[in-house]
């Protein structure tokens, strides 16, 4: 399959089951909502070492947000429910409770409820106040700038992590430009996040390592500097590869995001040095969800 | 299906306990069976069809017409459906209600919504003493749901209230929120003396400052509280003027009390 001169490999991305939640952070203005949201989703690129994968899903205007202030939707993914609950609580407590004017609300009602402000309320040292509004329980925790308002729980649902595709280009700037175009398009898709810095990862990994302590190591088959040194997947004209990893609430969400992202990357075309689109195929070692590139782009 | 209508056909000499006439207790009964329902009045019991003309068949939509203040316990313990009272209601209207809607076109007597757990009560007229309170000797008053009073409310509104919201669009009497342990009581009009007496927790939201603040309530300053717009927007789905205040109440003066008790209640006065 060729799109705009870019070859779409006959391969698939391999993804695995996760648990996910969404929260909404509001603040006095969008700047402070972003401060809290960026802090909360920081150091959350990969479950390999961060404990969770998190990112900003989208902005909410004042009409959409629960308290009528500008807001940000943040999604957090983890390998299990307990881990997700722990990450959520830690990040909410250290990044949103602490952030001036921020309030924190549930971003999904589906699935199993997990604590949001349920335990954070104890920061109030007995001065916290509960309010039940339209069947939802909120906590008002006194803090030095006024009150931290938070909902008691948010929903946790089954989700999928590790959807991905690779952009193979003739040069590093061209690979990055195509990746940026893909991410810009994918940010318009709901229910997905791209958790790596700027949505792009340059250090794609393979499962396992020669070192027993490591569960993942560099994807040498796609490292351009190793073309003559390992069993490479790269042709001589490929100088740089970048990966976009997608976590989503469903297979359909990930497929949509991949289609939009690949189309945007291919939009740069062969004339801009984009040669191939491939994917992280780990031969079934990574997970049960397979996203065939050519099917998605058909 | 047409609404089940009870039209009061006699002048009552004694009070009548109307608690058997709820959507729950009448469900599945024929009009003959409904007419044979025994109602306690004074020291004896009378059939419902001796007191009311009964029409209709939809037991989940009940109307009481020509209602008077001698009809007590209207909607007691109901869990679903609509109960519409054209006229006044006696004492204990909506007592221990667990769901559904009770709408009273006139006034209600004492202990309306007492120990209510859920649902909605709408009073077009005035409410008597102990609205949303606990029965004497009991520790928990209203524990959920919403009560809207378009007129005035008498004394001891929300006495020992535990959860839920009471919205009074007129004035409220003395001892508003006395012994409250949680929940929200809001008043658009004036309030009487001894507000929040022995209050432990909960919120009293006032649009008009009381004539005097109890000495056991301490001033915590003027604040913009994030939960208030959320709370008031939550009332927009109900037929009350409080929903329209979501954009207008910006700041409140906060008093904490009753310091002679637990002291974790609050009186919020719009400024």
Coordinates of C-alpha atoms in Angstrom, one line a residue:
Chain A
X1 CA 0.0 0.0 0.0
X2 CA 1.3 3.4 -1.0
X3 CA -0.2 6.7 0.2
X4 CA 1.2 9.9 -1.2
X5 CA 4.4 8.1 -2.1
X6 CA 4.7 6.7 1.4
X7 CA 4.8 2.9 1.8
X8 CA 2.4 1.5 4.5
X9 CA 4.1 -1.7 5.7
X10 CA 2.1 -4.9 5.8
X11 CA 2.4 -5.2 9.6
X12 CA 0.5 -4.5 12.8
X13 CA 0.9 -2.6 16.0
X14 CA 0.6 -4.8 19.1
X15 CA -1.2 -3.4 22.1
X16 CA -2.1 -4.7 25.6
X17 CA -5.0 -4.3 28.1
X18 CA -4.9 -1.4 30.6
X19 CA -7.1 0.4 33.0
X20 CA -7.9 4.0 32.4
X21 CA -9.5 7.0 34.0
X22 CA -10.2 10.6 33.1
X23 CA -10.3 13.6 35.4
X24 CA -11.1 17.3 34.7
X25 CA -9.0 20.0 36.2
X26 CA -10.5 23.5 36.3
X27 CA -8.9 26.7 37.4
X28 CA -9.4 30.5 37.5
X29 CA -8.0 30.6 33.9
X30 CA -6.7 28.2 31.3
X31 CA -3.1 29.0 32.2
X32 CA -3.4 27.7 35.7
X33 CA -5.5 24.7 34.6
X34 CA -2.6 23.8 32.3
X35 CA -0.1 24.2 35.1
X36 CA -1.9 21.6 37.2
X37 CA -2.6 19.3 34.2
X38 CA 1.0 19.3 33.0
X39 CA 2.2 18.6 36.5
X40 CA -0.3 15.8 36.9
X41 CA 0.6 14.2 33.7
X42 CA 4.3 14.7 34.0
X43 CA 6.7 11.7 34.3
X44 CA 4.0 9.5 32.9
X45 CA 5.3 8.4 29.5
X46 CA 5.5 4.7 29.9
X47 CA 4.3 2.1 32.4
X48 CA 7.8 0.5 32.1
X49 CA 9.2 2.9 34.7
X50 CA 6.6 5.6 35.5
X51 CA 3.8 3.5 36.9
X52 CA 1.3 5.0 34.5
X53 CA 0.9 6.7 31.2
X54 CA -0.9 10.1 31.3
X55 CA -1.4 13.1 29.2
X56 CA -3.8 15.9 28.5
X57 CA -6.7 14.8 26.3
X58 CA -8.2 18.2 25.5
X59 CA -9.2 21.6 26.7
X60 CA -12.7 22.2 27.9
X61 CA -14.3 25.7 27.7
X62 CA -16.2 27.2 30.5
X63 CA -19.5 25.9 29.3
X64 CA -18.4 22.3 29.3
X65 CA -16.6 22.2 32.6
X66 CA -18.4 21.2 35.8
X67 CA -17.9 24.5 37.6
X68 CA -18.1 26.9 34.7
X69 CA -14.4 27.6 34.7
X70 CA -11.9 26.7 31.9
X71 CA -10.8 23.1 32.2
X72 CA -8.4 20.4 31.0
X73 CA -9.3 16.7 30.6
X74 CA -6.4 14.5 31.7
X75 CA -6.4 10.7 31.0
X76 CA -4.3 8.3 33.0
X77 CA -3.6 4.6 32.0
X78 CA -2.1 1.9 34.2
X79 CA -1.6 -1.8 34.0
X80 CA -4.1 -2.5 36.8
X81 CA -6.8 -1.0 38.9
X82 CA -4.8 -0.7 42.1
X83 CA -1.8 0.9 40.4
X84 CA -4.1 3.3 38.6
X85 CA -5.8 4.3 41.9
X86 CA -2.5 4.8 43.6
X87 CA -1.1 6.9 40.7
X88 CA -4.3 9.0 40.5
X89 CA -4.3 9.7 44.2
X90 CA -0.6 10.6 44.4
X91 CA -0.7 12.8 41.3
X92 CA -3.9 14.5 42.4
X93 CA -2.5 15.2 45.8
X94 CA 0.8 16.5 44.7
X95 CA -0.1 18.3 41.5
X96 CA -3.7 19.5 41.6
X97 CA -4.4 19.9 45.3
X98 CA -1.2 22.1 45.4
X99 CA -2.0 24.1 42.3
X100 CA -3.5 27.6 42.9
X101 CA -7.2 27.9 42.2
X102 CA -7.4 24.3 40.8
X103 CA -10.5 22.1 41.3
X104 CA -10.7 18.4 40.3
X105 CA -13.7 16.6 39.0
X106 CA -14.5 13.1 37.6
X107 CA -14.1 12.9 33.9
X108 CA -16.0 9.7 33.4
X109 CA -19.0 8.1 35.1
X110 CA -18.7 4.7 33.6
X111 CA -17.0 1.7 35.1
X112 CA -15.8 1.2 38.6
X113 CA -15.5 4.2 40.9
X114 CA -12.0 4.9 42.2
X115 CA -11.1 7.5 44.8
X116 CA -10.4 11.0 43.6
X117 CA -11.0 13.3 46.6
X118 CA -12.1 10.5 48.9
X119 CA -8.8 10.3 50.6
X120 CA -7.4 13.7 49.7
X121 CA -10.0 15.1 51.9
X122 CA -8.0 14.2 55.0
X123 CA -5.6 16.9 54.1
X124 CA -8.3 19.1 55.5
X125 CA -7.5 17.9 59.0
X126 CA -11.1 17.7 60.0
X127 CA -12.1 21.0 58.5
X128 CA -13.1 19.5 55.2
X129 CA -16.7 19.7 54.2
X130 CA -18.7 17.2 52.2
X131 CA -21.5 18.4 49.8
X132 CA -23.7 16.1 47.8
X133 CA -24.9 17.9 44.7
X134 CA -27.2 16.1 42.2
X135 CA -26.2 12.7 43.6
X136 CA -22.5 13.3 43.4
X137 CA -20.4 13.8 46.4
X138 CA -17.8 16.6 46.6
X139 CA -15.3 17.6 49.1
X140 CA -14.3 21.2 50.1
X141 CA -10.8 21.1 51.5
X142 CA -9.6 24.3 53.1
X143 CA -6.3 25.4 51.7
X144 CA -4.3 28.6 51.9
X145 CA -5.8 30.2 48.7
X146 CA -9.3 29.4 49.7
X147 CA -10.8 25.9 49.1
X148 CA -9.8 22.9 47.0
X149 CA -13.0 21.5 45.5
X150 CA -12.9 17.9 44.4
X151 CA -15.3 15.2 43.5
X152 CA -15.2 12.1 45.7
X153 CA -14.6 9.5 42.9
X154 CA -14.1 9.1 39.2
X155 CA -14.7 6.2 36.9
X156 CA -12.2 3.5 35.9
X157 CA -12.7 1.5 32.8
X158 CA -10.9 -1.2 30.8
X159 CA -8.8 0.3 28.1
X160 CA -5.9 -0.4 25.7
X161 CA -2.3 0.8 25.8
X162 CA 0.5 0.6 23.3
X163 CA -1.2 1.3 20.0
X164 CA 1.6 2.7 17.8
X165 CA 3.0 3.5 14.4
X166 CA 6.5 4.4 13.2
X167 CA 7.3 7.1 10.8
X168 CA 10.4 6.4 8.7
X169 CA 12.1 9.3 7.0
X170 CA 15.1 10.3 5.1
X171 CA 16.2 12.7 7.9
X172 CA 15.6 13.5 11.5
X173 CA 13.9 16.9 10.9
X174 CA 11.6 15.4 8.3
X175 CA 10.6 12.5 10.7
X176 CA 9.9 15.1 13.4
X177 CA 7.9 17.4 11.1
X178 CA 5.7 14.4 10.1
X179 CA 5.3 13.3 13.7
X180 CA 4.2 16.8 14.7
X181 CA 1.7 16.9 11.9
X182 CA 0.4 13.5 13.0
X183 CA 0.1 14.5 16.7
X184 CA -1.7 17.8 15.8
X185 CA -4.3 15.8 13.9
X186 CA -4.6 13.1 16.6
X187 CA -5.2 15.6 19.4
X188 CA -8.6 16.2 17.8
X189 CA -9.6 12.6 18.5
X190 CA -11.4 12.0 21.8
X191 CA -10.6 9.1 24.2
X192 CA -7.0 8.8 23.3
X193 CA -3.7 10.1 24.6
X194 CA -0.2 10.1 23.2
X195 CA 1.8 10.0 26.4
X196 CA 5.4 10.6 25.3
X197 CA 7.0 14.1 25.2
X198 CA 5.1 16.1 22.6
X199 CA 3.3 12.8 21.7
X200 CA 6.4 11.4 20.0
X201 CA 9.0 8.8 21.2
X202 CA 12.4 8.4 19.6
X203 CA 13.5 5.5 21.7
X204 CA 11.1 2.8 20.7
X205 CA 11.7 -0.4 22.5
X206 CA 11.6 -4.1 21.8
X207 CA 10.5 -6.7 24.4
X208 CA 13.5 -8.1 26.4
X209 CA 17.2 -7.3 26.6
X210 CA 20.5 -9.1 26.7
X211 CA 20.6 -7.8 30.3
X212 CA 18.5 -9.9 32.5
X213 CA 17.4 -7.0 34.7
X214 CA 15.7 -5.2 31.8
X215 CA 12.3 -6.1 30.4
X216 CA 12.7 -3.8 27.4
X217 CA 15.6 -2.4 25.4
X218 CA 16.3 -0.4 22.3
X219 CA 14.5 -1.5 19.1
X220 CA 17.7 -2.1 17.3
X221 CA 16.0 -3.2 14.1
X222 CA 14.8 0.4 13.7
X223 CA 17.9 2.2 14.9
X224 CA 19.4 3.9 11.8
X225 CA 23.0 3.9 13.2
X226 CA 22.9 0.1 13.5
X227 CA 21.9 -0.6 9.9
X228 CA 25.1 -2.5 9.2
X229 CA 25.4 -4.0 12.6
X230 CA 22.1 -5.8 13.4
X231 CA 19.2 -7.5 11.6
X232 CA 17.8 -4.1 10.4
X233 CA 14.3 -3.2 9.2
X234 CA 15.6 -0.1 7.5
X235 CA 16.6 0.5 3.9
X236 CA 19.7 2.6 3.2
X237 CA 17.7 5.8 2.6
X238 CA 16.1 5.8 6.1
X239 CA 18.1 8.0 8.5
X240 CA 15.5 8.5 11.3
X241 CA 12.5 6.8 12.8
X242 CA 10.0 8.2 15.2
X243 CA 7.2 6.4 17.0
X244 CA 3.8 7.6 18.1
X245 CA 2.3 5.6 21.0
X246 CA -1.4 5.7 21.6
X247 CA -3.4 4.7 24.6
X248 CA -7.2 4.7 24.1
X249 CA -10.4 3.6 25.7
X250 CA -11.3 1.2 23.0
X251 CA -9.9 -0.5 19.9
X252 CA -12.1 1.8 17.8
X253 CA -10.7 4.9 19.4
X254 CA -7.1 3.7 18.7
X255 CA -7.9 2.8 15.2
X256 CA -9.4 6.2 14.5
X257 CA -6.4 8.0 16.0
X258 CA -4.0 5.8 14.1
X259 CA -5.8 6.5 10.8
X260 CA -5.9 10.2 11.4
X261 CA -2.2 10.3 12.5
X262 CA -0.9 8.1 9.6
X263 CA -2.9 10.1 7.1
X264 CA -1.4 13.4 8.5
X265 CA 2.1 11.9 8.4
X266 CA 1.6 10.7 4.8
X267 CA 0.3 14.1 4.0
X268 CA 3.9 15.3 4.2
X269 CA 4.6 12.9 1.4
X270 CA 7.6 11.3 -0.2
X271 CA 8.7 14.8 -1.4
X272 CA 9.3 15.7 2.2
X273 CA 11.4 12.6 2.9
X274 CA 8.7 10.4 4.5
X275 CA 9.4 6.9 3.1
X276 CA 7.5 4.4 5.2
X277 CA 5.0 3.9 7.9
X278 CA 5.5 0.8 10.0
X279 CA 4.5 -0.4 13.5
X280 CA 5.8 -2.0 16.6
X281 CA 5.2 -5.7 15.9
X282 CA 6.6 -7.9 18.7
X283 CA 5.4 -11.2 17.3
X284 CA 2.6 -11.6 19.8
X285 CA 4.9 -11.2 22.9
X286 CA 3.4 -7.9 23.9
X287 CA -0.4 -8.1 23.9
X288 CA -3.6 -9.4 22.4
X289 CA -4.7 -6.3 20.4
X290 CA -3.4 -6.1 16.9
X291 CA -3.8 -3.1 14.7
X292 CA -3.0 -3.9 11.1
X293 CA -1.8 -0.8 9.3
X294 CA -3.1 -1.6 5.9
X295 CA -6.6 -2.5 7.2
X296 CA -6.8 0.7 9.1
X297 CA -5.8 2.8 6.1
X298 CA -7.9 0.9 3.6
Chain B
X1 CA -54.6 5.5 32.4
X2 CA -55.8 8.7 34.1
X3 CA -54.5 10.1 37.4
X4 CA -56.0 8.7 40.5
X5 CA -58.0 11.5 42.0
X6 CA -59.2 11.7 45.6
X7 CA -61.6 14.6 46.0
X8 CA -62.5 15.4 49.6
X9 CA -66.2 15.2 49.8
X10 CA -67.0 15.9 53.5
X11 CA -66.1 18.5 56.0
X12 CA -63.7 16.8 58.4
X13 CA -64.3 17.0 62.1
X14 CA -61.2 15.0 62.9
X15 CA -57.7 14.8 61.4
X16 CA -57.2 12.0 58.9
X17 CA -54.0 9.9 58.4
X18 CA -53.5 9.7 54.7
X19 CA -50.4 7.7 54.8
X20 CA -52.1 4.6 53.2
X21 CA -52.8 6.6 50.0
X22 CA -49.4 6.6 48.3
X23 CA -48.3 5.2 44.9
X24 CA -46.5 2.4 46.8
X25 CA -49.4 1.2 48.9
X26 CA -52.1 1.6 46.2
X27 CA -50.1 -0.1 43.4
X28 CA -52.0 -2.9 41.7
X29 CA -55.3 -2.3 43.6
X30 CA -58.6 -1.9 41.9
X31 CA -60.7 1.2 42.5
X32 CA -63.0 -0.9 44.8
X33 CA -60.0 -2.0 46.8
X34 CA -58.7 1.6 47.0
X35 CA -62.1 2.8 48.2
X36 CA -62.1 0.2 50.9
X37 CA -58.7 1.4 52.2
X38 CA -59.1 2.1 55.9
X39 CA -57.9 5.6 57.1
X40 CA -57.4 6.4 60.7
X41 CA -59.4 9.5 61.7
X42 CA -59.6 10.4 65.3
X43 CA -60.1 7.3 67.4
X44 CA -61.6 5.2 64.6
X45 CA -61.1 4.1 61.0
X46 CA -63.1 5.0 58.0
X47 CA -63.1 3.8 54.4
X48 CA -61.4 6.1 51.9
X49 CA -64.6 6.2 49.8
X50 CA -66.5 7.6 52.8
X51 CA -64.3 10.6 52.8
X52 CA -63.3 11.0 49.2
X53 CA -64.9 10.7 45.8
X54 CA -62.4 8.5 44.0
X55 CA -61.8 8.6 40.2
X56 CA -59.1 7.4 37.8
X57 CA -56.8 4.4 37.9
X58 CA -53.1 5.5 37.6
X59 CA -51.7 4.8 41.1
X60 CA -48.4 6.3 40.2
X61 CA -50.0 9.7 39.6
X62 CA -52.2 10.6 42.5
X63 CA -54.1 13.9 43.1
X64 CA -55.8 15.0 46.4
X65 CA -58.3 17.7 45.6
X66 CA -60.0 20.1 48.1
X67 CA -57.3 19.1 50.5
X68 CA -57.2 20.8 53.9
X69 CA -54.8 21.1 56.8
X70 CA -56.6 18.2 58.5
X71 CA -55.0 15.6 56.1
X72 CA -51.9 14.4 57.8
X73 CA -49.0 12.1 56.7
X74 CA -49.6 12.8 53.0
X75 CA -47.0 10.9 51.0
X76 CA -45.5 9.3 54.0
X77 CA -42.7 6.8 53.0
X78 CA -43.5 7.0 49.3
X79 CA -40.7 5.7 47.1
X80 CA -41.8 6.7 43.6
X81 CA -44.5 8.4 41.6
X82 CA -46.2 11.8 41.8
X83 CA -48.5 13.0 44.5
X84 CA -50.2 16.3 43.8
X85 CA -52.1 18.1 46.6
X86 CA -54.5 20.8 45.5
X87 CA -55.0 22.7 48.7
X88 CA -53.3 22.6 52.1
X89 CA -51.7 19.6 53.7
X90 CA -51.6 18.8 57.4
X91 CA -48.7 17.7 59.5
X92 CA -46.0 15.2 58.5
X93 CA -46.4 15.7 54.8
X94 CA -43.6 13.7 53.0
X95 CA -42.4 12.2 56.2
X96 CA -39.7 9.5 55.6
X97 CA -40.2 9.9 51.9
X98 CA -37.7 7.8 49.9
X99 CA -38.4 8.9 46.3
X100 CA -40.9 10.5 43.9
X101 CA -42.4 13.9 43.9
X102 CA -44.8 15.5 46.4
X103 CA -46.3 18.7 45.2
X104 CA -48.5 20.8 47.5
X105 CA -50.3 23.7 46.1
X106 CA -51.2 25.3 49.5
X107 CA -49.5 25.4 52.9
X108 CA -48.1 22.5 54.9
X109 CA -48.3 21.9 58.6
X110 CA -45.6 21.0 61.0
X111 CA -42.9 18.3 60.4
X112 CA -43.2 18.3 56.6
X113 CA -40.3 16.4 55.1
X114 CA -39.3 15.1 58.5
X115 CA -36.8 12.3 58.3
X116 CA -37.1 12.4 54.5
X117 CA -34.5 10.3 52.7
X118 CA -34.9 11.1 49.0
X119 CA -37.2 12.6 46.4
X120 CA -38.6 16.0 46.0
X121 CA -41.2 18.1 47.9
X122 CA -42.5 21.3 46.4
X123 CA -44.6 23.5 48.6
X124 CA -46.3 26.4 46.8
X125 CA -47.4 28.1 50.0
X126 CA -45.9 28.3 53.5
X127 CA -44.4 25.5 55.7
X128 CA -45.0 25.0 59.4
X129 CA -42.5 24.3 62.1
X130 CA -39.8 21.6 62.0
X131 CA -39.6 21.4 58.2
X132 CA -37.1 18.6 57.4
X133 CA -36.5 18.0 61.1
X134 CA -36.2 14.8 63.1
X135 CA -39.2 13.5 65.1
X136 CA -39.0 14.3 68.8
X137 CA -36.4 12.0 70.4
X138 CA -34.9 11.0 67.1
X139 CA -31.4 12.0 66.1
X140 CA -31.5 12.3 62.4
X141 CA -33.8 14.7 60.5
X142 CA -33.9 14.9 56.7
X143 CA -31.3 12.6 55.2
X144 CA -31.6 13.4 51.5
X145 CA -33.7 14.8 48.7
X146 CA -34.8 18.4 48.1
X147 CA -37.5 20.5 49.6
X148 CA -38.6 23.7 47.9
X149 CA -40.9 26.1 49.7
X150 CA -42.1 29.0 47.6
X151 CA -43.6 30.8 50.6
X152 CA -42.4 31.2 54.2
X153 CA -41.2 28.6 56.6
X154 CA -41.9 28.7 60.4
X155 CA -39.5 27.8 63.2
X156 CA -36.9 25.1 63.5
X157 CA -36.3 24.5 59.8
X158 CA -33.8 21.6 59.3
X159 CA -33.7 20.7 63.0
X160 CA -31.2 17.8 63.3
X161 CA -31.0 17.7 59.5
X162 CA -28.4 15.2 58.2
X163 CA -28.3 15.6 54.4
X164 CA -30.1 17.0 51.4
X165 CA -31.3 20.6 50.6
X166 CA -34.1 22.8 51.9
X167 CA -34.7 25.9 49.7
X168 CA -37.0 28.6 51.1
X169 CA -37.9 31.4 48.8
X170 CA -39.7 33.4 51.4
X171 CA -38.7 34.1 55.0
X172 CA -37.8 31.6 57.7
X173 CA -38.5 31.6 61.4
X174 CA -36.3 31.2 64.5
X175 CA -33.8 28.4 65.1
X176 CA -33.1 27.9 61.4
X177 CA -30.7 24.9 61.1
X178 CA -30.7 24.2 64.8
X179 CA -28.8 21.1 65.7
X180 CA -28.0 20.4 62.1
X181 CA -25.4 17.7 61.4
X182 CA -25.1 18.2 57.6
X183 CA -26.9 19.3 54.5
X184 CA -27.9 22.7 53.0
X185 CA -30.6 25.1 54.0
X186 CA -30.9 28.2 51.8
X187 CA -33.3 31.2 52.4
X188 CA -34.0 34.1 50.0
X189 CA -35.9 36.2 52.6
X190 CA -35.3 37.1 56.2
X191 CA -34.5 34.7 59.0
X192 CA -35.5 34.8 62.7
X193 CA -33.4 34.7 65.8
X194 CA -31.1 31.9 67.1
X195 CA -30.0 30.9 63.6
X196 CA -27.8 27.7 63.6
X197 CA -28.4 27.1 67.3
X198 CA -26.2 24.1 68.4
X199 CA -25.4 23.5 64.7
X200 CA -22.6 20.9 64.2
X201 CA -22.0 20.8 60.5
X202 CA -23.9 21.8 57.4
X203 CA -24.4 25.0 55.4
X204 CA -26.9 27.8 55.8
X205 CA -27.0 30.0 52.7
X206 CA -28.7 33.4 53.3
X207 CA -29.4 36.0 50.7
X208 CA -30.2 38.5 53.5
X209 CA -28.1 39.0 56.5
X210 CA -29.9 38.1 59.8
X211 CA -30.7 40.8 62.2
X212 CA -28.0 39.5 64.5
X213 CA -25.3 36.9 64.2
X214 CA -25.3 34.5 67.2
X215 CA -22.3 35.1 69.4
X216 CA -21.3 31.5 69.0
X217 CA -20.7 32.0 65.2
X218 CA -17.3 33.4 64.3
X219 CA -16.5 35.5 61.3
X220 CA -14.2 33.8 58.8
X221 CA -14.2 36.6 56.3
X222 CA -15.5 37.2 52.8
X223 CA -14.8 34.6 50.1
X224 CA -15.4 33.4 46.6
X225 CA -16.2 29.7 47.1
X226 CA -15.9 27.4 44.1
X227 CA -18.6 25.0 45.3
X228 CA -21.3 27.6 45.4
X229 CA -21.9 28.0 41.6
X230 CA -21.8 24.2 41.4
X231 CA -24.4 23.9 44.2
X232 CA -26.7 26.6 42.7
X233 CA -26.4 25.2 39.2
X234 CA -27.4 21.9 40.6
X235 CA -30.7 23.5 41.6
X236 CA -31.4 24.6 38.0
X237 CA -33.2 21.3 37.2
X238 CA -35.7 22.1 39.9
X239 CA -38.5 24.7 39.8
X240 CA -36.8 27.2 42.1
X241 CA -35.4 30.7 42.0
X242 CA -32.2 29.5 43.6
X243 CA -31.0 28.0 40.2
X244 CA -30.9 31.5 38.7
X245 CA -28.6 32.7 41.4
X246 CA -25.7 30.6 40.1
X247 CA -24.2 33.5 38.2
X248 CA -25.1 36.2 40.6
X249 CA -23.8 35.2 44.0
X250 CA -20.1 35.9 43.7
X251 CA -19.0 36.3 47.2
X252 CA -20.2 35.3 50.6
X253 CA -19.4 36.3 54.2
X254 CA -18.6 33.0 56.0
X255 CA -19.4 32.5 59.7
X256 CA -18.4 29.2 61.4
X257 CA -20.4 27.8 64.3
X258 CA -22.0 26.9 66.5
X259 CA -18.8 27.2 68.5
X260 CA -20.7 26.1 71.6
X261 CA -21.2 22.8 69.8
X262 CA -18.9 21.0 67.2
X263 CA -18.5 24.3 65.4
X264 CA -18.1 22.9 61.9
X265 CA -21.2 24.4 60.5
X266 CA -21.2 27.5 58.3
X267 CA -23.5 30.4 57.6
X268 CA -22.8 31.9 54.2
X269 CA -24.3 35.3 53.7
X270 CA -24.3 36.8 50.1
X271 CA -22.5 40.1 49.9

